[in-house]
mmCIF file of C-alpha atoms in Angstrom:
data_model
loop_
_atom_site.group_PDB
_atom_site.id
_atom_site.type_symbol
_atom_site.label_atom_id
_atom_site.label_comp_id
_atom_site.label_asym_id
_atom_site.label_seq_id
_atom_site.Cartn_x
_atom_site.Cartn_y
_atom_site.Cartn_z
ATOM 1 C CA UNK A 24 -159.700 -31.063 -121.401
ATOM 2 C CA UNK A 25 -156.951 -33.405 -120.265
ATOM 3 C CA UNK A 26 -157.877 -36.961 -119.235
ATOM 4 C CA UNK A 27 -155.435 -39.332 -117.538
ATOM 5 C CA UNK A 28 -155.774 -43.070 -118.207
ATOM 6 C CA UNK A 29 -154.710 -45.008 -115.106
ATOM 7 C CA UNK A 30 -154.918 -48.496 -113.642
ATOM 8 C CA UNK A 31 -152.841 -51.454 -112.498
ATOM 9 C CA UNK A 32 -150.330 -52.959 -114.949
ATOM 10 C CA UNK A 33 -151.739 -55.239 -117.675
ATOM 11 C CA UNK A 34 -155.364 -54.084 -117.455
ATOM 12 C CA UNK A 35 -155.520 -52.678 -121.008
ATOM 13 C CA UNK A 36 -154.612 -49.010 -120.458
ATOM 14 C CA UNK A 37 -152.283 -48.654 -123.435
ATOM 15 C CA UNK A 38 -154.555 -50.728 -125.651
ATOM 16 C CA UNK A 39 -157.448 -48.390 -124.821
ATOM 17 C CA UNK A 40 -155.191 -45.354 -125.306
ATOM 18 C CA UNK A 41 -154.235 -46.616 -128.773
ATOM 19 C CA UNK A 42 -157.887 -47.271 -129.623
ATOM 20 C CA UNK A 43 -158.876 -43.747 -128.575
ATOM 21 C CA UNK A 44 -155.988 -41.842 -130.117
ATOM 22 C CA UNK A 45 -154.598 -44.058 -132.914
ATOM 23 C CA UNK A 46 -151.262 -43.068 -131.373
ATOM 24 C CA UNK A 47 -149.540 -46.431 -131.603
ATOM 25 C CA UNK A 48 -148.245 -46.520 -128.018
ATOM 26 C CA UNK A 49 -146.503 -49.738 -127.031
ATOM 27 C CA UNK A 50 -148.892 -52.217 -125.389
ATOM 28 C CA UNK A 51 -147.193 -55.357 -124.090
ATOM 29 C CA UNK A 52 -147.786 -58.135 -121.578
ATOM 30 C CA UNK A 53 -145.443 -56.984 -118.814
ATOM 31 C CA UNK A 54 -145.530 -54.348 -116.041
ATOM 32 C CA UNK A 55 -144.332 -50.802 -116.751
ATOM 33 C CA UNK A 56 -144.492 -51.172 -120.516
ATOM 34 C CA UNK A 57 -145.466 -47.501 -120.248
ATOM 35 C CA UNK A 58 -142.822 -45.440 -118.439
ATOM 36 C CA UNK A 59 -142.989 -41.965 -119.923
ATOM 37 C CA UNK A 60 -146.669 -41.012 -120.297
ATOM 38 C CA UNK A 61 -147.973 -41.342 -123.843
ATOM 39 C CA UNK A 62 -149.936 -38.294 -124.977
ATOM 40 C CA UNK A 63 -152.517 -38.187 -127.760
ATOM 41 C CA UNK A 64 -154.730 -35.346 -128.980
ATOM 42 C CA UNK A 65 -158.193 -36.340 -130.199
ATOM 43 C CA UNK A 66 -160.734 -34.165 -131.980
ATOM 44 C CA UNK A 67 -164.229 -34.225 -130.536
ATOM 45 C CA UNK A 68 -166.717 -35.561 -133.113
ATOM 46 C CA UNK A 69 -169.508 -33.015 -133.574
ATOM 47 C CA UNK A 70 -172.076 -33.455 -136.386
ATOM 48 C CA UNK A 71 -173.225 -29.861 -135.795
ATOM 49 C CA UNK A 72 -169.812 -28.532 -136.737
ATOM 50 C CA UNK A 73 -169.710 -30.834 -139.761
ATOM 51 C CA UNK A 74 -172.995 -29.384 -141.024
ATOM 52 C CA UNK A 75 -171.794 -25.809 -140.545
ATOM 53 C CA UNK A 76 -168.654 -26.674 -142.514
ATOM 54 C CA UNK A 77 -170.807 -27.982 -145.373
ATOM 55 C CA UNK A 78 -172.814 -24.747 -145.403
ATOM 56 C CA UNK A 79 -169.926 -22.274 -145.125
ATOM 57 C CA UNK A 80 -167.087 -24.178 -146.810
ATOM 58 C CA UNK A 81 -164.659 -22.352 -144.500
ATOM 59 C CA UNK A 82 -160.925 -21.945 -144.948
ATOM 60 C CA UNK A 83 -160.412 -23.508 -141.518
ATOM 61 C CA UNK A 84 -162.255 -26.235 -139.577
ATOM 62 C CA UNK A 85 -161.461 -26.310 -135.836
ATOM 63 C CA UNK A 86 -163.224 -28.870 -133.627
ATOM 64 C CA UNK A 87 -162.768 -29.107 -129.874
ATOM 65 C CA UNK A 88 -159.927 -31.375 -128.748
ATOM 66 C CA UNK A 89 -159.250 -33.681 -125.818
ATOM 67 C CA UNK A 90 -155.788 -34.662 -124.611
ATOM 68 C CA UNK A 91 -155.474 -38.259 -123.409
ATOM 69 C CA UNK A 92 -152.492 -39.228 -121.249
ATOM 70 C CA UNK A 93 -151.584 -42.908 -120.849
ATOM 71 C CA UNK A 94 -149.930 -42.995 -117.414
ATOM 72 C CA UNK A 95 -147.617 -45.765 -116.153
ATOM 73 C CA UNK A 96 -149.312 -48.629 -114.287
ATOM 74 C CA UNK A 97 -149.608 -48.128 -110.549
ATOM 75 C CA UNK A 98 -148.640 -50.783 -107.977
ATOM 76 C CA UNK A 99 -149.080 -51.223 -104.244
ATOM 77 C CA UNK A 100 -146.702 -48.873 -102.421
ATOM 78 C CA UNK A 101 -146.726 -46.188 -105.135
ATOM 79 C CA UNK A 102 -147.364 -43.491 -102.540
ATOM 80 C CA UNK A 103 -144.010 -44.466 -100.978
ATOM 81 C CA UNK A 104 -142.276 -44.514 -104.362
ATOM 82 C CA UNK A 105 -142.714 -48.180 -105.332
ATOM 83 C CA UNK A 106 -142.648 -48.951 -109.048
ATOM 84 C CA UNK A 107 -142.923 -45.617 -110.803
ATOM 85 C CA UNK A 108 -145.017 -44.249 -107.961
ATOM 86 C CA UNK A 109 -143.874 -40.662 -107.515
ATOM 87 C CA UNK A 110 -143.768 -40.029 -111.264
ATOM 88 C CA UNK A 111 -147.147 -41.707 -111.725
ATOM 89 C CA UNK A 112 -148.784 -39.554 -109.048
ATOM 90 C CA UNK A 113 -147.258 -36.380 -110.489
ATOM 91 C CA UNK A 114 -148.624 -37.210 -113.942
ATOM 92 C CA UNK A 115 -152.147 -37.654 -112.525
ATOM 93 C CA UNK A 116 -152.074 -34.237 -110.832
ATOM 94 C CA UNK A 117 -151.817 -32.574 -114.239
ATOM 95 C CA UNK A 118 -155.140 -33.974 -115.500
ATOM 96 C CA UNK A 119 -158.724 -32.681 -115.261
ATOM 97 C CA UNK A 120 -160.272 -36.109 -114.741
ATOM 98 C CA UNK A 121 -159.260 -39.740 -114.429
ATOM 99 C CA UNK A 122 -160.214 -42.682 -116.607
ATOM 100 C CA UNK A 123 -159.538 -45.696 -114.396
ATOM 101 C CA UNK A 124 -159.268 -48.828 -116.550
ATOM 102 C CA UNK A 125 -160.344 -51.954 -114.687
ATOM 103 C CA UNK A 126 -159.944 -55.469 -116.077
ATOM 104 C CA UNK A 127 -163.184 -57.477 -116.153
ATOM 105 C CA UNK A 128 -162.016 -60.648 -117.904
ATOM 106 C CA UNK A 129 -159.626 -63.560 -117.488
ATOM 107 C CA UNK A 130 -157.110 -64.543 -120.161
ATOM 108 C CA UNK A 131 -154.300 -67.008 -119.531
ATOM 109 C CA UNK A 132 -152.278 -65.230 -122.200
ATOM 110 C CA UNK A 133 -152.401 -61.878 -120.364
ATOM 111 C CA UNK A 134 -150.734 -62.026 -116.971
ATOM 112 C CA UNK A 135 -152.314 -60.331 -113.996
ATOM 113 C CA UNK A 136 -149.939 -58.243 -111.936
ATOM 114 C CA UNK A 137 -149.377 -59.526 -108.396
ATOM 115 C CA UNK A 138 -151.442 -56.570 -107.107
ATOM 116 C CA UNK A 139 -154.415 -57.582 -109.246
ATOM 117 C CA UNK A 140 -157.156 -59.841 -107.880
ATOM 118 C CA UNK A 141 -160.597 -58.773 -109.130
ATOM 119 C CA UNK A 142 -162.178 -55.523 -110.372
ATOM 120 C CA UNK A 143 -163.163 -54.097 -106.986
ATOM 121 C CA UNK A 144 -159.912 -55.028 -105.223
ATOM 122 C CA UNK A 145 -157.995 -53.530 -108.161
ATOM 123 C CA UNK A 146 -159.903 -50.258 -107.725
ATOM 124 C CA UNK A 147 -159.244 -50.337 -103.974
ATOM 125 C CA UNK A 148 -155.503 -50.846 -104.558
ATOM 126 C CA UNK A 149 -155.286 -47.781 -106.802
ATOM 127 C CA UNK A 150 -157.569 -45.712 -104.564
ATOM 128 C CA UNK A 151 -155.533 -46.532 -101.454
ATOM 129 C CA UNK A 152 -152.328 -45.251 -103.033
ATOM 130 C CA UNK A 153 -154.031 -42.044 -104.144
ATOM 131 C CA UNK A 154 -155.546 -41.579 -100.677
ATOM 132 C CA UNK A 155 -152.159 -42.098 -98.978
ATOM 133 C CA UNK A 156 -150.551 -39.537 -101.298
ATOM 134 C CA UNK A 157 -153.359 -37.057 -100.573
ATOM 135 C CA UNK A 158 -153.074 -37.582 -96.810
ATOM 136 C CA UNK A 159 -149.379 -36.776 -96.914
ATOM 137 C CA UNK A 160 -150.131 -33.494 -98.687
ATOM 138 C CA UNK A 161 -153.056 -32.663 -96.380
ATOM 139 C CA UNK A 162 -150.993 -33.184 -93.217
ATOM 140 C CA UNK A 163 -148.395 -30.712 -94.487
ATOM 141 C CA UNK A 164 -151.161 -28.240 -95.272
ATOM 142 C CA UNK A 165 -152.735 -28.785 -91.832
ATOM 143 C CA UNK A 166 -149.440 -27.970 -90.089
ATOM 144 C CA UNK A 167 -149.176 -24.715 -92.022
ATOM 145 C CA UNK A 168 -152.820 -23.733 -91.351
ATOM 146 C CA UNK A 169 -152.465 -24.479 -87.631
ATOM 147 C CA UNK A 170 -149.345 -22.316 -87.380
ATOM 148 C CA UNK A 171 -151.098 -19.425 -89.137
ATOM 149 C CA UNK A 172 -154.181 -19.767 -86.936
ATOM 150 C CA UNK A 173 -152.095 -19.153 -83.791
ATOM 151 C CA UNK A 174 -151.685 -15.543 -84.877
ATOM 152 C CA UNK A 175 -155.471 -15.090 -84.833
ATOM 153 C CA UNK A 176 -156.047 -15.722 -88.549
ATOM 154 C CA UNK A 177 -159.709 -16.788 -88.617
ATOM 155 C CA UNK A 178 -159.530 -18.053 -92.225
ATOM 156 C CA UNK A 179 -156.548 -20.245 -91.301
ATOM 157 C CA UNK A 180 -158.463 -21.603 -88.290
ATOM 158 C CA UNK A 181 -161.443 -22.543 -90.478
ATOM 159 C CA UNK A 182 -159.101 -24.123 -93.000
ATOM 160 C CA UNK A 183 -157.356 -26.141 -90.295
ATOM 161 C CA UNK A 184 -160.701 -27.389 -88.942
ATOM 162 C CA UNK A 185 -161.818 -28.403 -92.432
ATOM 163 C CA UNK A 186 -158.566 -30.193 -93.259
ATOM 164 C CA UNK A 187 -158.620 -32.017 -89.922
ATOM 165 C CA UNK A 188 -162.152 -33.319 -90.660
ATOM 166 C CA UNK A 189 -161.091 -34.323 -94.170
ATOM 167 C CA UNK A 190 -158.042 -36.201 -92.852
ATOM 168 C CA UNK A 191 -160.215 -38.127 -90.406
ATOM 169 C CA UNK A 192 -162.583 -39.006 -93.266
ATOM 170 C CA UNK A 193 -159.787 -40.191 -95.553
ATOM 171 C CA UNK A 194 -158.033 -42.108 -92.761
ATOM 172 C CA UNK A 195 -161.005 -44.476 -93.057
ATOM 173 C CA UNK A 196 -159.987 -45.264 -96.645
ATOM 174 C CA UNK A 197 -162.495 -42.876 -98.261
ATOM 175 C CA UNK A 198 -161.792 -40.482 -101.117
ATOM 176 C CA UNK A 199 -161.941 -36.687 -100.962
ATOM 177 C CA UNK A 200 -164.618 -36.649 -103.678
ATOM 178 C CA UNK A 201 -167.019 -38.482 -101.320
ATOM 179 C CA UNK A 202 -166.407 -36.085 -98.375
ATOM 180 C CA UNK A 203 -169.674 -34.399 -97.235
ATOM 181 C CA UNK A 204 -169.221 -30.625 -97.243
ATOM 182 C CA UNK A 205 -170.908 -27.353 -98.178
ATOM 183 C CA UNK A 206 -170.110 -25.430 -101.407
ATOM 184 C CA UNK A 207 -167.596 -23.083 -99.746
ATOM 185 C CA UNK A 208 -165.730 -26.013 -98.202
ATOM 186 C CA UNK A 209 -165.799 -27.798 -101.560
ATOM 187 C CA UNK A 210 -164.093 -24.782 -103.164
ATOM 188 C CA UNK A 211 -161.337 -24.845 -100.525
ATOM 189 C CA UNK A 212 -160.792 -28.571 -101.045
ATOM 190 C CA UNK A 213 -160.722 -28.130 -104.822
ATOM 191 C CA UNK A 214 -157.861 -25.638 -104.425
ATOM 192 C CA UNK A 215 -155.762 -28.379 -102.805
ATOM 193 C CA UNK A 216 -155.453 -30.319 -106.100
ATOM 194 C CA UNK A 217 -156.116 -33.663 -104.396
ATOM 195 C CA UNK A 218 -155.834 -36.801 -106.508
ATOM 196 C CA UNK A 219 -158.945 -38.386 -104.989
ATOM 197 C CA UNK A 220 -160.996 -35.238 -105.580
ATOM 198 C CA UNK A 221 -160.696 -35.507 -109.358
ATOM 199 C CA UNK A 222 -163.790 -36.681 -111.257
ATOM 200 C CA UNK A 223 -163.444 -40.308 -112.308
ATOM 201 C CA UNK A 224 -164.806 -42.609 -114.990
ATOM 202 C CA UNK A 225 -164.310 -46.336 -114.492
ATOM 203 C CA UNK A 226 -163.658 -47.959 -117.868
ATOM 204 C CA UNK A 227 -164.716 -51.570 -117.340
ATOM 205 C CA UNK A 228 -162.562 -53.428 -119.868
ATOM 206 C CA UNK A 229 -164.292 -56.588 -121.113
ATOM 207 C CA UNK A 230 -163.084 -59.134 -123.645
ATOM 208 C CA UNK A 231 -164.879 -59.565 -126.964
ATOM 209 C CA UNK A 232 -167.156 -62.374 -125.742
ATOM 210 C CA UNK A 233 -168.080 -60.557 -122.549
ATOM 211 C CA UNK A 234 -168.849 -57.346 -124.418
ATOM 212 C CA UNK A 235 -170.941 -59.159 -127.034
ATOM 213 C CA UNK A 236 -172.901 -60.988 -124.321
ATOM 214 C CA UNK A 237 -173.773 -57.635 -122.711
ATOM 215 C CA UNK A 238 -171.931 -55.841 -119.892
ATOM 216 C CA UNK A 239 -174.898 -56.298 -117.568
ATOM 217 C CA UNK A 240 -174.158 -60.040 -117.605
ATOM 218 C CA UNK A 241 -170.557 -59.548 -116.441
ATOM 219 C CA UNK A 242 -170.156 -59.896 -112.682
ATOM 220 C CA UNK A 243 -167.099 -57.633 -112.619
ATOM 221 C CA UNK A 244 -168.970 -54.882 -114.433
ATOM 222 C CA UNK A 245 -171.924 -55.243 -112.059
ATOM 223 C CA UNK A 246 -169.649 -54.809 -109.040
ATOM 224 C CA UNK A 247 -167.930 -51.745 -110.522
ATOM 225 C CA UNK A 248 -171.307 -50.235 -111.356
ATOM 226 C CA UNK A 249 -172.465 -50.658 -107.750
ATOM 227 C CA UNK A 250 -169.247 -49.068 -106.459
ATOM 228 C CA UNK A 251 -169.477 -46.135 -108.889
ATOM 229 C CA UNK A 252 -173.112 -45.510 -108.020
ATOM 230 C CA UNK A 253 -172.293 -45.418 -104.308
ATOM 231 C CA UNK A 254 -169.596 -42.747 -104.752
ATOM 232 C CA UNK A 255 -171.295 -40.748 -107.514
ATOM 233 C CA UNK A 256 -168.809 -41.676 -110.250
ATOM 234 C CA UNK A 257 -169.413 -42.944 -113.786
ATOM 235 C CA UNK A 258 -168.747 -46.379 -115.257
ATOM 236 C CA UNK A 259 -168.412 -47.105 -118.968
ATOM 237 C CA UNK A 260 -168.190 -50.623 -120.426
ATOM 238 C CA UNK A 261 -165.547 -50.947 -123.152
ATOM 239 C CA UNK A 262 -163.681 -53.636 -125.024
ATOM 240 C CA UNK A 263 -160.271 -52.045 -125.560
ATOM 241 C CA UNK A 264 -159.095 -54.710 -127.987
ATOM 242 C CA UNK A 265 -162.279 -54.459 -130.032
ATOM 243 C CA UNK A 266 -162.104 -50.648 -130.086
ATOM 244 C CA UNK A 267 -158.533 -50.864 -131.346
ATOM 245 C CA UNK A 268 -159.578 -53.212 -134.136
ATOM 246 C CA UNK A 269 -162.380 -50.991 -135.410
ATOM 247 C CA UNK A 270 -160.139 -47.957 -134.994
ATOM 248 C CA UNK A 271 -157.760 -49.409 -137.580
ATOM 249 C CA UNK A 272 -160.532 -49.513 -140.206
ATOM 250 C CA UNK A 273 -161.175 -46.815 -142.784
ATOM 251 C CA UNK A 274 -164.109 -44.519 -141.841
ATOM 252 C CA UNK A 275 -166.592 -46.121 -144.268
ATOM 253 C CA UNK A 276 -165.611 -49.645 -143.197
ATOM 254 C CA UNK A 277 -165.832 -48.620 -139.561
ATOM 255 C CA UNK A 278 -169.367 -47.259 -139.969
ATOM 256 C CA UNK A 279 -170.525 -50.398 -141.793
ATOM 257 C CA UNK A 280 -168.956 -52.669 -139.193
ATOM 258 C CA UNK A 281 -170.467 -50.757 -136.276
ATOM 259 C CA UNK A 282 -173.869 -50.762 -137.956
ATOM 260 C CA UNK A 283 -173.620 -54.514 -138.452
ATOM 261 C CA UNK A 284 -172.924 -54.934 -134.727
ATOM 262 C CA UNK A 285 -175.699 -52.552 -133.722
ATOM 263 C CA UNK A 286 -173.272 -49.976 -132.267
ATOM 264 C CA UNK A 287 -174.555 -46.404 -132.427
ATOM 265 C CA UNK A 288 -171.366 -44.848 -131.054
ATOM 266 C CA UNK A 289 -167.736 -45.842 -130.793
ATOM 267 C CA UNK A 290 -166.059 -46.144 -127.415
ATOM 268 C CA UNK A 291 -164.343 -42.812 -128.081
ATOM 269 C CA UNK A 292 -167.644 -41.028 -128.707
ATOM 270 C CA UNK A 293 -169.217 -42.549 -125.582
ATOM 271 C CA UNK A 294 -166.189 -41.666 -123.484
ATOM 272 C CA UNK A 295 -166.147 -38.063 -124.731
ATOM 273 C CA UNK A 296 -169.856 -37.662 -124.025
ATOM 274 C CA UNK A 297 -169.400 -39.143 -120.554
ATOM 275 C CA UNK A 298 -166.405 -36.861 -119.885
ATOM 276 C CA UNK A 299 -168.302 -33.721 -120.925
ATOM 277 C CA UNK A 300 -171.202 -34.659 -118.642
ATOM 278 C CA UNK A 301 -168.880 -35.524 -115.749
ATOM 279 C CA UNK A 302 -166.974 -32.239 -115.982
ATOM 280 C CA UNK A 303 -170.064 -30.130 -116.746
ATOM 281 C CA UNK A 304 -168.839 -29.003 -120.164
ATOM 282 C CA UNK A 305 -170.745 -27.789 -123.226
ATOM 283 C CA UNK A 306 -169.786 -26.350 -126.620
ATOM 284 C CA UNK A 307 -170.847 -23.189 -128.398
ATOM 285 C CA UNK A 308 -170.149 -22.744 -132.104
ATOM 286 C CA UNK A 309 -168.886 -19.930 -134.296
ATOM 287 C CA UNK A 310 -169.101 -19.965 -138.071
ATOM 288 C CA UNK A 311 -168.220 -17.999 -141.173
ATOM 289 C CA UNK A 312 -166.278 -18.286 -144.434
ATOM 290 C CA UNK A 313 -162.945 -18.011 -142.590
ATOM 291 C CA UNK A 314 -163.555 -20.633 -139.911
ATOM 292 C CA UNK A 315 -166.118 -22.852 -138.218
ATOM 293 C CA UNK A 316 -165.125 -23.728 -134.679
ATOM 294 C CA UNK A 317 -166.338 -25.402 -131.485
ATOM 295 C CA UNK A 318 -165.467 -23.765 -128.166
ATOM 296 C CA UNK A 319 -165.603 -25.750 -124.932
ATOM 297 C CA UNK A 320 -166.887 -23.979 -121.806
ATOM 298 C CA UNK A 321 -168.295 -24.980 -118.440
ATOM 299 C CA UNK A 322 -172.054 -25.236 -118.139
ATOM 300 C CA UNK A 323 -173.368 -22.028 -116.566
ATOM 301 C CA UNK A 324 -170.821 -19.753 -118.284
ATOM 302 C CA UNK A 325 -172.244 -16.329 -119.164
ATOM 303 C CA UNK A 326 -171.861 -14.700 -122.582
ATOM 304 C CA UNK A 327 -168.982 -12.282 -121.760
ATOM 305 C CA UNK A 328 -166.857 -15.066 -120.278
ATOM 306 C CA UNK A 329 -167.616 -17.284 -123.277
ATOM 307 C CA UNK A 330 -166.485 -14.432 -125.514
ATOM 308 C CA UNK A 331 -163.276 -14.295 -123.501
ATOM 309 C CA UNK A 332 -162.496 -17.849 -124.598
ATOM 310 C CA UNK A 333 -162.039 -16.450 -128.113
ATOM 311 C CA UNK A 334 -160.045 -13.390 -127.061
ATOM 312 C CA UNK A 335 -159.714 -11.376 -123.863
ATOM 313 C CA UNK A 336 -160.692 -8.212 -125.791
ATOM 314 C CA UNK A 337 -164.045 -9.816 -126.600
ATOM 315 C CA UNK A 338 -164.821 -10.098 -122.890
ATOM 316 C CA UNK A 339 -163.478 -6.675 -121.932
ATOM 317 C CA UNK A 340 -165.396 -4.866 -124.655
ATOM 318 C CA UNK A 341 -168.458 -7.131 -124.716
ATOM 319 C CA UNK A 342 -171.585 -5.409 -126.073
ATOM 320 C CA UNK A 343 -173.939 -8.258 -126.907
ATOM 321 C CA UNK A 344 -174.135 -11.720 -128.426
ATOM 322 C CA UNK A 345 -176.174 -12.642 -131.507
ATOM 323 C CA UNK A 346 -177.298 -16.212 -130.913
ATOM 324 C CA UNK A 347 -179.336 -18.816 -132.727
ATOM 325 C CA UNK A 348 -179.852 -22.347 -131.441
ATOM 326 C CA UNK A 349 -178.200 -24.890 -133.729
ATOM 327 C CA UNK A 350 -181.433 -26.875 -134.184
ATOM 328 C CA UNK A 351 -183.268 -23.717 -135.288
ATOM 329 C CA UNK A 352 -180.501 -22.811 -137.727
ATOM 330 C CA UNK A 353 -180.432 -26.326 -139.152
ATOM 331 C CA UNK A 354 -184.203 -26.285 -139.620
ATOM 332 C CA UNK A 355 -184.035 -22.931 -141.435
ATOM 333 C CA UNK A 356 -181.012 -23.828 -143.537
ATOM 334 C CA UNK A 357 -179.350 -20.400 -143.515
ATOM 335 C CA UNK A 358 -178.715 -17.495 -141.168
ATOM 336 C CA UNK A 359 -180.788 -15.235 -143.413
ATOM 337 C CA UNK A 360 -183.798 -17.534 -143.127
ATOM 338 C CA UNK A 361 -183.347 -17.805 -139.348
ATOM 339 C CA UNK A 362 -183.177 -13.997 -139.119
ATOM 340 C CA UNK A 363 -186.375 -13.617 -141.170
ATOM 341 C CA UNK A 364 -188.172 -15.905 -138.750
ATOM 342 C CA UNK A 365 -186.913 -13.932 -135.757
ATOM 343 C CA UNK A 366 -184.876 -16.847 -134.386
ATOM 344 C CA UNK A 367 -181.636 -14.900 -133.964
ATOM 345 C CA UNK A 368 -181.650 -13.390 -130.494
ATOM 346 C CA UNK A 369 -179.693 -10.477 -129.009
ATOM 347 C CA UNK A 370 -178.388 -11.478 -125.596
ATOM 348 C CA UNK A 371 -176.634 -9.360 -122.976
ATOM 349 C CA UNK A 372 -174.121 -9.834 -120.171
ATOM 350 C CA UNK A 373 -176.375 -11.995 -118.008
ATOM 351 C CA UNK A 374 -177.160 -14.560 -120.697
ATOM 352 C CA UNK A 375 -176.091 -18.098 -119.755
ATOM 353 C CA UNK A 376 -174.705 -19.941 -122.772
ATOM 354 C CA UNK A 377 -176.427 -23.126 -123.917
ATOM 355 C CA UNK A 378 -174.956 -26.159 -125.634
ATOM 356 C CA UNK A 379 -175.051 -25.712 -129.404
ATOM 357 C CA UNK A 380 -175.499 -21.927 -129.408
ATOM 358 C CA UNK A 381 -174.283 -20.603 -132.772
ATOM 359 C CA UNK A 382 -172.839 -17.272 -131.722
ATOM 360 C CA UNK A 383 -171.523 -13.971 -133.035
ATOM 361 C CA UNK A 384 -170.076 -11.646 -130.380
ATOM 362 C CA UNK A 385 -170.252 -7.862 -130.753
ATOM 363 C CA UNK A 386 -167.589 -5.935 -128.852
ATOM 364 C CA UNK A 387 -165.777 -2.615 -128.718
ATOM 365 C CA UNK A 388 -162.164 -2.572 -127.513
ATOM 366 C CA UNK A 389 -162.343 1.157 -126.749
ATOM 367 C CA UNK A 390 -164.990 0.632 -124.053
#
């Protein structure tokens, strides 16, 4: 999973990136502090995998990972190449989802960029540039589809009609993700790799006082929440500076500090959970003395395709999957005990994988 962190200059993108990844990217009070995108790999915290590692003491421990990309700040006119516009837009296209950082506090010591006014107008500025970039791409695609339809290509005619409707929708300043369409049309639009069709999480960046007082009491956060609800996106309150401070602590100190503040999860853990839900992702687990590992798949994936995540031969020669739910295994303590109680199931090709399935795939490459 690759998540792009975007937003106007000086909203806290690089500070949040550093808090999430401990990558030490430069974060300074001037536009375009970030030019080349900073990239950080983060392991996904998973207590289930930790417990399996305690039981098996494996040679190798392999959690799921997320790649965060801190992308240069966007400004008005980016779709026409202003600022670092073209590079910025290209970097976003290579991500699975967008984390849009929006500033929800005032600080005389941190300058607002000239494009920045308030949380909602900041979102609108970024959205407009993404929409304009998408419209340019869609108009090129429409020309091609219309030319192909003249030869009697029915698929091209349907595509042209769909793109024309989408262009009219987006000409009103609306994103592709909010376009009303049926599942088949949604698949065609998804193939276009539109910036405004990517899932989005708004990270409402509050200062320490605002976060401590409760996000629900912050007017900026309230307005972002209303906007996100209207378009079916997610919003997550964060304090980037605070997250960076606790991220610099040793694990034991961090836990004690979070407990003292009544925090059950760090911003990273909440963001990962939100990202998995937004993208429809789950994890199944494999375990043994050689390795315990978490594998990320889309919700609804069937057993053979999940096996293919490990190796293509596993999918080609799939026979069956031996599966026990993590909670059942944890309650029993060992695989042997779970087997005695009949909790290990044999599942075939039509089985839909569930989050936390502890799995052993049986396959035969000669099949």
